[in-house]
Tab-separated table of C-alpha atoms in Angstrom:
chain	number	residue	atom	x	y	z
Z	1	MET	CA	132.668	-99.022	83.090
Z	2	LEU	CA	131.186	-95.516	83.354
Z	3	ILE	CA	130.012	-93.950	80.071
Z	4	ARG	CA	129.993	-90.144	79.932
Z	5	HIS	CA	128.273	-88.217	77.136
Z	6	LEU	CA	130.012	-84.828	76.848
Z	7	GLY	CA	128.432	-83.484	73.632
Z	8	GLN	CA	130.544	-81.059	71.487
Z	9	VAL	CA	133.521	-79.937	73.472
Z	10	ASP	CA	136.751	-78.007	72.619
Z	11	TYR	CA	139.837	-80.183	72.261
Z	12	LEU	CA	142.323	-78.532	74.604
Z	13	PRO	CA	140.270	-78.562	77.880
Z	14	THR	CA	139.161	-82.165	77.113
Z	15	TRP	CA	142.752	-83.245	76.632
Z	16	GLN	CA	143.666	-81.539	79.941
Z	17	ALA	CA	140.729	-83.333	81.648
Z	18	MET	CA	141.956	-86.721	80.476
Z	19	GLN	CA	145.424	-85.949	81.843
Z	20	ASP	CA	144.027	-84.761	85.161
Z	21	PHE	CA	141.762	-87.793	85.456
Z	22	THR	CA	144.663	-90.142	84.763
Z	23	ALA	CA	146.992	-88.344	87.175
Z	24	ARG	CA	144.669	-88.473	90.063
Z	25	ARG	CA	143.079	-91.997	89.615
Z	26	ASP	CA	144.047	-94.840	91.919
Z	27	ALA	CA	143.599	-98.570	91.944
Z	28	ALA	CA	139.896	-98.228	92.902
Z	29	THR	CA	138.967	-95.667	90.223
Z	30	THR	CA	136.325	-96.821	87.883
Z	31	ASP	CA	137.325	-96.976	84.168
Z	32	GLU	CA	135.432	-94.526	81.963
Z	33	ILE	CA	134.578	-94.001	78.304
Z	34	TRP	CA	133.943	-90.378	77.208
Z	35	LEU	CA	131.766	-89.970	74.099
Z	36	LEU	CA	131.902	-86.605	72.386
Z	37	GLN	CA	132.513	-84.509	69.289
Z	38	HIS	CA	135.055	-81.730	68.730
Z	39	PRO	CA	134.901	-78.551	66.663
Z	40	PRO	CA	137.306	-78.710	63.705
Z	41	VAL	CA	140.869	-79.397	64.836
Z	42	TYR	CA	143.949	-81.264	63.614
Z	43	THR	CA	145.995	-83.144	66.220
Z	44	LEU	CA	149.610	-84.250	65.750
Z	45	GLY	CA	151.014	-87.103	67.865
Z	46	GLN	CA	154.142	-86.786	69.993
Z	47	ALA	CA	156.424	-88.227	67.234
Z	48	GLY	CA	154.334	-86.627	64.517
Z	49	LYS	CA	155.903	-84.915	61.523
Z	50	PRO	CA	154.476	-81.441	60.749
Z	51	GLU	CA	155.041	-81.951	57.003
Z	52	HIS	CA	151.976	-84.285	57.055
Z	53	LEU	CA	149.911	-81.093	57.298
Z	54	LEU	CA	149.882	-80.321	53.560
Z	55	ASP	CA	148.030	-76.967	53.515
Z	56	ASP	CA	147.730	-74.149	56.057
Z	57	ILE	CA	143.998	-73.764	56.177
Z	58	ASP	CA	141.794	-72.130	58.876
Z	59	ILE	CA	141.833	-75.172	61.234
Z	60	PRO	CA	143.979	-75.166	64.397
Z	61	LEU	CA	146.775	-77.713	64.798
Z	62	VAL	CA	147.448	-79.052	68.328
Z	63	ARG	CA	150.578	-81.015	69.227
Z	64	ILE	CA	149.549	-83.665	71.733
Z	65	ASP	CA	150.918	-86.667	73.700
Z	66	ARG	CA	149.318	-89.623	71.981
Z	67	GLY	CA	151.001	-91.946	69.609
Z	68	GLY	CA	150.583	-91.665	65.837
Z	69	GLN	CA	150.786	-88.912	63.282
Z	70	ILE	CA	148.214	-86.259	62.214
Z	71	THR	CA	144.466	-86.713	62.153
Z	72	TYR	CA	141.396	-84.516	61.968
Z	73	HIS	CA	138.447	-84.192	64.379
Z	74	GLY	CA	135.239	-82.357	63.497
Z	75	PRO	CA	131.482	-82.293	64.005
Z	76	GLY	CA	129.737	-85.473	62.910
Z	77	GLN	CA	132.649	-87.680	64.062
Z	78	VAL	CA	132.072	-90.027	67.010
Z	79	VAL	CA	135.044	-89.712	69.463
Z	80	ALA	CA	135.493	-92.260	72.232
Z	81	TYR	CA	138.179	-91.606	74.830
Z	82	LEU	CA	139.121	-94.712	76.805
Z	83	LEU	CA	140.302	-94.120	80.438
Z	84	VAL	CA	141.260	-97.629	81.293
Z	85	ASP	CA	143.493	-99.191	83.975
Z	86	LEU	CA	145.326	-101.719	81.795
Z	87	LYS	CA	147.342	-103.004	84.706
Z	88	ARG	CA	144.103	-103.942	86.487
Z	89	ARG	CA	142.562	-105.384	83.360
Z	90	GLY	CA	145.622	-107.535	82.794
Z	91	PHE	CA	146.336	-106.676	79.196
Z	92	GLY	CA	148.639	-104.201	77.359
Z	93	VAL	CA	148.249	-101.448	74.808
Z	94	ARG	CA	148.432	-103.744	71.723
Z	95	GLU	CA	145.570	-105.807	73.129
Z	96	LEU	CA	143.636	-102.693	73.887
Z	97	VAL	CA	144.120	-101.443	70.317
Z	98	SER	CA	142.946	-104.807	68.946
Z	99	ARG	CA	139.829	-104.754	71.179
Z	100	MET	CA	139.008	-101.223	70.068
Z	101	GLU	CA	139.337	-102.104	66.421
Z	102	GLN	CA	137.122	-105.184	66.963
Z	103	ALA	CA	134.455	-103.031	68.631
Z	104	VAL	CA	134.240	-100.838	65.522
Z	105	ILE	CA	134.322	-103.908	63.204
Z	106	ASP	CA	131.423	-105.426	65.151
Z	107	LEU	CA	129.408	-102.187	65.124
Z	108	LEU	CA	129.761	-101.909	61.262
Z	109	ALA	CA	128.908	-105.607	60.872
Z	110	GLU	CA	125.544	-104.928	62.609
Z	111	HIS	CA	124.764	-102.693	59.576
Z	112	ASP	CA	126.074	-105.305	57.126
Z	113	VAL	CA	129.236	-103.356	56.379
Z	114	ARG	CA	132.411	-105.433	56.237
Z	115	ALA	CA	135.410	-103.778	57.787
Z	116	GLU	CA	138.894	-104.922	58.553
Z	117	ARG	CA	142.093	-103.939	60.367
Z	118	ARG	CA	145.554	-103.517	58.865
Z	119	ALA	CA	148.779	-104.797	60.383
Z	120	ASP	CA	150.746	-101.829	59.100
Z	121	ALA	CA	148.394	-99.037	59.988
Z	122	PRO	CA	146.218	-99.197	63.119
Z	123	GLY	CA	142.609	-98.331	62.593
Z	124	VAL	CA	139.537	-99.743	60.848
Z	125	TYR	CA	139.076	-99.776	57.055
Z	126	VAL	CA	136.126	-100.308	54.689
Z	127	ALA	CA	137.080	-101.227	51.106
Z	128	GLY	CA	140.602	-99.837	51.738
Z	129	ALA	CA	139.372	-96.484	53.117
Z	130	LYS	CA	139.936	-95.487	56.725
Z	131	ILE	CA	136.730	-95.104	58.695
Z	132	ALA	CA	138.196	-95.092	62.238
Z	133	ALA	CA	141.446	-93.825	63.616
Z	134	LEU	CA	143.104	-94.836	66.881
Z	135	GLY	CA	145.692	-93.171	69.166
Z	136	LEU	CA	146.472	-93.792	72.743
Z	137	ARG	CA	148.766	-92.607	75.568
Z	138	ILE	CA	149.653	-94.975	78.436
Z	139	LYS	CA	150.714	-93.462	81.757
Z	140	HIS	CA	151.301	-95.406	84.988
Z	141	GLY	CA	149.545	-98.431	83.283
Z	142	CYS	CA	146.410	-96.413	82.386
Z	143	SER	CA	145.209	-95.281	78.993
Z	144	TYR	CA	143.767	-92.082	77.665
Z	145	HIS	CA	142.911	-90.709	74.213
Z	146	GLY	CA	141.098	-93.306	72.120
Z	147	LEU	CA	139.362	-93.591	68.755
Z	148	ALA	CA	137.458	-91.475	66.245
Z	149	LEU	CA	134.831	-92.996	63.956
Z	150	ASN	CA	133.837	-90.940	60.912
Z	151	ALA	CA	130.052	-90.916	60.894
Z	152	ASP	CA	128.336	-88.000	59.082
Z	153	MET	CA	130.807	-85.176	58.589
Z	154	ASP	CA	132.608	-82.989	56.088
Z	155	LEU	CA	135.596	-85.075	55.024
Z	156	THR	CA	137.243	-82.231	53.069
Z	157	PRO	CA	139.761	-81.398	55.853
Z	158	PHE	CA	141.337	-84.886	55.449
Z	159	SER	CA	142.407	-83.875	51.945
Z	160	HIS	CA	144.742	-81.249	53.467
Z	161	ILE	CA	146.706	-83.789	55.432
Z	162	ASN	CA	148.365	-87.192	55.048
Z	163	PRO	CA	145.896	-89.017	57.301
Z	164	CYS	CA	147.817	-90.735	60.111
Z	165	GLY	CA	150.966	-90.002	58.135
Z	166	TYR	CA	149.968	-91.967	54.983
Z	167	PRO	CA	150.017	-89.964	51.741
Z	168	ALA	CA	146.856	-90.166	49.687
Z	169	MET	CA	145.162	-92.512	52.186
Z	170	ALA	CA	141.390	-92.641	51.364
Z	171	VAL	CA	138.985	-91.929	54.179
Z	172	THR	CA	135.254	-92.687	54.392
Z	173	GLN	CA	132.411	-92.476	56.889
Z	174	THR	CA	129.397	-94.501	57.965
Z	175	ARG	CA	126.981	-92.323	55.965
Z	176	ASP	CA	128.783	-93.125	52.780
Z	177	THR	CA	128.601	-96.878	53.447
Z	178	GLY	CA	124.857	-96.654	53.571
Z	179	ILE	CA	124.449	-96.581	57.366
Z	180	ALA	CA	121.536	-94.302	58.307
Z	181	ALA	CA	122.259	-94.186	62.076
Z	182	THR	CA	123.072	-90.759	63.511
Z	183	PRO	CA	126.304	-90.009	65.228
Z	184	ALA	CA	124.442	-90.070	68.550
Z	185	GLU	CA	123.024	-93.461	67.825
Z	186	LEU	CA	126.418	-94.815	66.703
Z	187	ALA	CA	128.011	-93.430	69.835
Z	188	GLU	CA	125.672	-95.442	72.051
Z	189	THR	CA	126.224	-98.645	70.078
Z	190	LEU	CA	130.009	-98.083	70.042
Z	191	ALA	CA	130.102	-97.618	73.816
Z	192	ALA	CA	128.314	-100.948	74.228
Z	193	HIS	CA	130.762	-102.765	71.985
Z	194	LEU	CA	133.794	-101.148	73.578
Z	195	THR	CA	132.504	-102.013	77.075
Z	196	ARG	CA	131.955	-105.627	76.033
Z	197	HIS	CA	135.373	-106.049	74.503
Z	198	ILE	CA	137.285	-104.227	77.241
Z	199	THR	CA	135.600	-106.096	80.135
Z	200	LEU	CA	135.884	-109.579	78.521
């Protein structure tokens, strides 16, 4: 598993790079995890409903090809894109989602924060508030897109959407749970947990 640290990068070229990587990979291509942050942007999944954007504010909305509804990305959020050959790994998308969720749960447990998953809404939750969102696309048996962990950011833009399509869903971040680790430190730890769970 190759880990790439991309820093803060614009959404559209990063999305294109994921598509390009997936299109040209072959059976010998090493799986990768891309760690990064995005400038403020809303993304709407391929079956997403635009009415989940409640207010037209000065943040761009990009319609993309992952599953799920609308979410927000911005500085201070740890984004991990998983470019994984599921066919080679021998498990499917539901198993990948479960392993991604467990990686976040394990990370938070290291800081004595109890988190859980929900059967009706993929992601990771602390005391009922969403702290990590997941969304994937599978093409030719390979994944791209991934997860976003709220770390130390301005959560206000979430109030202008129905996060992941759920009205009034509460969101939180690691800083507000008492975790002092920086987004960069959390990204390193998250990559380690993701690698461990994906390569089991």
